[in-house]
Every structure is written in structure tokens, then in C-alpha cells.
Coordinates of C-alpha atoms and ligand atoms in Angstrom, one line a residue:
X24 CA 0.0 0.0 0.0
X25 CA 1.6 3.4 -1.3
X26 CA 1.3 6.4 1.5
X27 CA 2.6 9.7 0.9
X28 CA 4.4 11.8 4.0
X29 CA 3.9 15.5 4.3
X30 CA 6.9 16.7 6.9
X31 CA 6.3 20.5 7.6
X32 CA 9.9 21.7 8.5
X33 CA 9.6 25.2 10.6
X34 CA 13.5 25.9 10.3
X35 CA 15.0 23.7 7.3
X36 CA 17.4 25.7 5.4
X37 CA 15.8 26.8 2.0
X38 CA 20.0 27.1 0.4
X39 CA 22.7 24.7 -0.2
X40 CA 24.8 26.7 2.5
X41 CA 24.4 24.3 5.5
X42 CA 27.2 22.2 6.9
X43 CA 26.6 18.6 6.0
X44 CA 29.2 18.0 9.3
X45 CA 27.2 19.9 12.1
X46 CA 23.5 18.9 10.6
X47 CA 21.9 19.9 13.9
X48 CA 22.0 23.7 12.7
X49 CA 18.5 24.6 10.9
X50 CA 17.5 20.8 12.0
X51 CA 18.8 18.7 8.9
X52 CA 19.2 16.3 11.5
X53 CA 15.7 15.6 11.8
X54 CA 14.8 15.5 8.1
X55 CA 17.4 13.5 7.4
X56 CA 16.5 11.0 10.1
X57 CA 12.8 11.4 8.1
X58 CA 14.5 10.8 5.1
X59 CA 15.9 7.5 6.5
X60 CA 12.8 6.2 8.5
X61 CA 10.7 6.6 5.2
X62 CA 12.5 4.4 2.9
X63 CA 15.3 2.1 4.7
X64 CA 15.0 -1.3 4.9
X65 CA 17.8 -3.9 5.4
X66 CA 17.3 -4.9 1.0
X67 CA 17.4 -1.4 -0.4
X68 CA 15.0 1.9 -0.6
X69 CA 11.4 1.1 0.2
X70 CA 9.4 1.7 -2.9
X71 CA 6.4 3.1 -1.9
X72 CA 6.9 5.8 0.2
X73 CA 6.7 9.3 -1.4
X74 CA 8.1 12.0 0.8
X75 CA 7.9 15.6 0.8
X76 CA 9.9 18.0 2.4
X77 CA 8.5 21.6 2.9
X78 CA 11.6 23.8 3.9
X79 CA 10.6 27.1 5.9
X80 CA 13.8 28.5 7.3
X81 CA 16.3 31.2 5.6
X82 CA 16.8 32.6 3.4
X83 CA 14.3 31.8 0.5
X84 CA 11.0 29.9 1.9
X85 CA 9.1 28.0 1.1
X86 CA 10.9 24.8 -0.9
X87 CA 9.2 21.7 -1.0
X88 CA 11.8 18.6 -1.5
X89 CA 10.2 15.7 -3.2
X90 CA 11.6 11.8 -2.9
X91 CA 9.9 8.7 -4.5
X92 CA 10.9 6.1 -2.9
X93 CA 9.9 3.7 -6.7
X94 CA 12.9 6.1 -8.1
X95 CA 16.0 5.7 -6.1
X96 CA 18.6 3.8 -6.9
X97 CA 20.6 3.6 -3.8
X98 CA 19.0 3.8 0.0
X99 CA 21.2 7.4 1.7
X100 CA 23.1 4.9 4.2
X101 CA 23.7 7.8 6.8
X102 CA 22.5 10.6 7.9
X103 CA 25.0 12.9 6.3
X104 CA 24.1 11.1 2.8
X105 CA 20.9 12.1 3.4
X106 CA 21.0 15.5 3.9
X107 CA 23.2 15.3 1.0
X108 CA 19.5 14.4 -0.8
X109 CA 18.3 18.0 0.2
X110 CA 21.9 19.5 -0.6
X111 CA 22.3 18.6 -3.8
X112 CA 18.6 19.2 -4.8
X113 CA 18.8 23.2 -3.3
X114 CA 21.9 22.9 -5.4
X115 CA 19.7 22.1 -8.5
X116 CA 21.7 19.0 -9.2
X117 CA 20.0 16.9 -11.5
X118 CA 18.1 13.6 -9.7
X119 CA 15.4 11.1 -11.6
X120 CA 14.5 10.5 -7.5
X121 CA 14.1 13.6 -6.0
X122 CA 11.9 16.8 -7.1
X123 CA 12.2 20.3 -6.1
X124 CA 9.9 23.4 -6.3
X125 CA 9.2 26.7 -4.8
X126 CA 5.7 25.2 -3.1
X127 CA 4.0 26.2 0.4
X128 CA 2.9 23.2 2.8
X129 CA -0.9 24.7 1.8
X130 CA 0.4 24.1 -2.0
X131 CA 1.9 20.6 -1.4
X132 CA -1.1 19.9 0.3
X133 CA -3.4 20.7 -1.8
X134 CA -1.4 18.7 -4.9
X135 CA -2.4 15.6 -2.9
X136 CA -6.1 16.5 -2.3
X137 CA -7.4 13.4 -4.0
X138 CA -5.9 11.5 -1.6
X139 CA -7.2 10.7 2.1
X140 CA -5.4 13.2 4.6
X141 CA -4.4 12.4 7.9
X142 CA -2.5 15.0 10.3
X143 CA -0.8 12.6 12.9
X144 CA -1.4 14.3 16.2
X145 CA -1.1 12.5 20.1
X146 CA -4.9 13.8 20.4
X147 CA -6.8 12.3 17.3
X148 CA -7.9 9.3 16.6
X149 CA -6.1 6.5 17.5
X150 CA -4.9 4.9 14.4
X151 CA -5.7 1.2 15.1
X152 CA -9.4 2.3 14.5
X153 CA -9.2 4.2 11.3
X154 CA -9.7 2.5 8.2
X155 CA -7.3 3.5 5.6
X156 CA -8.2 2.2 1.9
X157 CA -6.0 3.4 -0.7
X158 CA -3.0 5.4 -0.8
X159 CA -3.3 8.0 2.1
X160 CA -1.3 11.0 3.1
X161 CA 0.2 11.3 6.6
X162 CA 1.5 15.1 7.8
X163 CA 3.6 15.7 10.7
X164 CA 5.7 18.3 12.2
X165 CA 9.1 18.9 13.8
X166 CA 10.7 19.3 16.7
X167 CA 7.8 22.8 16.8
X168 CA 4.9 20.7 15.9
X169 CA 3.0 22.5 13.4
X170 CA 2.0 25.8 14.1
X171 CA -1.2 27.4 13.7
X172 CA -1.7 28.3 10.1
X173 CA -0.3 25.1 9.8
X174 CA -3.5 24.0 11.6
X175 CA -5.5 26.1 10.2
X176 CA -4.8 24.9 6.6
X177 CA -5.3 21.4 7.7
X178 CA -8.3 22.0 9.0
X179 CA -9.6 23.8 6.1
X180 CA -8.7 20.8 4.0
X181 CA -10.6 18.6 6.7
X182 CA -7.3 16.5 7.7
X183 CA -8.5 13.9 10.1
X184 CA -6.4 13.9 13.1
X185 CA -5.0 10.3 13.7
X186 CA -3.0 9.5 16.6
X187 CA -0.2 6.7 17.7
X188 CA -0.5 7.0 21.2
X189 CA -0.8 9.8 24.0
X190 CA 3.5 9.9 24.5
X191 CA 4.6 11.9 21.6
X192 CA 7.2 10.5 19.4
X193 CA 10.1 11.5 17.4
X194 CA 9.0 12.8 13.5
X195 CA 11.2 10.1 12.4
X196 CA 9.6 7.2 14.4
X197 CA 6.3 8.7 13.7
X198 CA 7.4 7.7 10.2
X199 CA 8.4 4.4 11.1
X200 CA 5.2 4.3 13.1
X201 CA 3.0 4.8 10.3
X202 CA 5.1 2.5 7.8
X203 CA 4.9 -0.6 10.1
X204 CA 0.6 0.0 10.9
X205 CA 0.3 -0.2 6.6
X206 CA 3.0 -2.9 6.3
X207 CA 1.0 -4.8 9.0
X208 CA -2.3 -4.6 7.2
X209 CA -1.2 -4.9 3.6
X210 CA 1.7 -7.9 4.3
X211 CA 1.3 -8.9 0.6
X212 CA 3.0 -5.7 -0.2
X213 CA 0.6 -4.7 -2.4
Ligands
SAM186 C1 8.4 15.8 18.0 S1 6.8 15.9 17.6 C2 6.4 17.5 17.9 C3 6.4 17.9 19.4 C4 6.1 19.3 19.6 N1 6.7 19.7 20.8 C5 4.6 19.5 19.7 O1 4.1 20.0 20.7 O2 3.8 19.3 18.7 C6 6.8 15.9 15.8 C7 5.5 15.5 15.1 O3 5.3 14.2 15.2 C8 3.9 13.9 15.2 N2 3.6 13.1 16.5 C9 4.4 13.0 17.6 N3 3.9 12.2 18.5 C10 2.8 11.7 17.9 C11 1.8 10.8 18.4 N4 1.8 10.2 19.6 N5 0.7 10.6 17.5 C12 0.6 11.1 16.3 N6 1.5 12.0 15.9 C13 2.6 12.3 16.6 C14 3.2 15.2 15.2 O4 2.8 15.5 13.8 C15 4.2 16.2 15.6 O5 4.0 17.5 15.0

């Protein structure tokens, strides 16, 4: 089953001027741990995970960093290869797997309105009891959460709030959160 993650990134640096040694500036740390909980698995990039990455720090928001997972050739095997993902992509370097575009979240959002969208939040629903049929989208925040035009937008789009549990979780394990419910139901892979 194909899902689609939406990470809304409050400080993630919108130029290739970041140091790909000291990633905990601007919070590359946490997309690139994203990056990695979306597609690894121990026999190469998971294929159907899409991820998009909307960048909202300095100096030039908002950039939205796509990956499709069907696309790559080789799974980022740290977390300094993949920020190199975002790098080379604010760089404009040429990539079959990854996409990027000046886009707002409300923008990247709305792209994917004729899919099912769920805004994972500790207070929603809890996910065990939502039925999801067909590819679904699943937004998260940061380290901030997502602020409230954030909110705003997703409740304008009527996001269903879906939760994993009352403690709240790393974005990146949210991920892998999320992943591991659909593998679960769909174990045929389909
Ligand atoms: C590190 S958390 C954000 C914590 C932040 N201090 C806040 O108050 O929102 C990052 C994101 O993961 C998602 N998240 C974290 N825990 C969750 C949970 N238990 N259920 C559903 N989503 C969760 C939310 O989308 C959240 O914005």
C-alpha cells in the first residue's frame, strides 16, 4: 500500500549553505533521520513511500523537496548522505528520485487532495481504528509541531487527526510508526 508523507519543516534551510558535518543547525538532523525512516530497509530503498519536504527556514521559503521512494537507486546509508539528498537538490543538481519546487505546505497539500489526509497528532484518533483504503497521506511536524496556520490549513482541507498513542514520538519514528501500521495490514506488499 503506497502512502505519501507530508513533513512540515519550521527551520529547514531553503539554500545549499548548510554544513553537511554539524546537521543539527537549521534541523537537517531531523529530516534527514525522516528521510531514512521513510525508505530504509535492510534490502534497499522502500518503494512506496513518497516523501515531501516543505523547507521554511532562511533565506528563500518556502521549498518543497520531493523523494519517490519507486525512483532511487541507492537507499542514503547515513544521515550525512541524506541530507546530501536536500543539498544537492537546493543545489539544483540533476536527480530522476528527488523533485524540487518553490511550493507552500498549503500548496503541497493541496497537490495531494485526491488522496485521504491524515495530520498525525497524540490527540486524534487512534490509528488502530481508522480505516485507511488506498494510498493516504500522513503530515507531521518537527521538533515545533505545526504551528497554527499550519492547523489552520489542515483543518480547512478537513485533515482527520489520527494518533499513535498519548506519549509523543520523534518525526522520524512517527514515520516508522506509520510505515509498520500499513505494512501490518497490507503484508502482501501490495
Ligand atoms: C516531535 S513531535 C512535535 C512535538 C512538539 N513539541 C509539539 O508539541 O507538537 C513531531 C511531530 O510528530 C507527530 N507526532 C508526535 N507524536 C505523535 C503521536 N503520539 N501521535 C501522532 N503524531 C505524533 C506530530 O505530527 C508532531 O508534530
Amino acid at each position: 500500500m503506497k502512502r505519501i508523507f507530508i513533513l512540515k519543516s519550521s527551520e529547514g534551510r531553503t539554500a545549499p549553505d548548510f554544513s553537511l558535518k554539524s546537521l543539527s543547525a537549521w534541523r537537517m538532523d531531523l529530516i534527514a533521520r525522516c528521510i531514512i525512516a521513510s525508505f530504509a530497509t535492510p534490502i534497499g530503498p522502500r518503494r512506496d513511500v513518497i516523501l515531501h519536504i516543505v523547507l521554511e527556514g532562511p533565506p528563500n521559503p518556502p521549498v518543497t523537496v520531493s523523494i519517490y521512494g519507486e525512483k532511487m537507486e541507492k537507499m542514503p546509508l547515513s544521515e550525512i548522505e541524506a541530507a546530501e539528498i536536500i543539498y544537492n537538490a537546493l543545489l539544483g543538481r540533476a536527480n530522476r528520485e528527488v523533485y524540487i519546487e518553490r511550493k507552500s505546505f498549503e500548496r503541497t497539500l493541496l497537490e495531494n487532495y485526491n488522496h485521504e489526509i491524515f495530520y498525525l497528532h497524540e490527540f486524534g484518533e487512534d490509528i488502530k481504528n481508522v480505516k485507511i483504503s488506498g494510498t493516504s497521506v500522513f503530515v507531521l511536524g518537527d521538533h515545533k509541531g505545526i504551528d497554527e496556520e499550519g492547523e489552520r490549513i489542515l483543518e480547512k482541507i478537513g485533515a482527520k487527526k489520527v494518533s499513535l498513542g498519548r506519549i509523543p514520538y520523534l518525526s522520524s519514528h512517527c514515520i516508522i510508526i506509520v510505515n509498520h501500521e500499513l505494512d501490518n495490514r497490507w503484508e502482501d506488499g501490495t
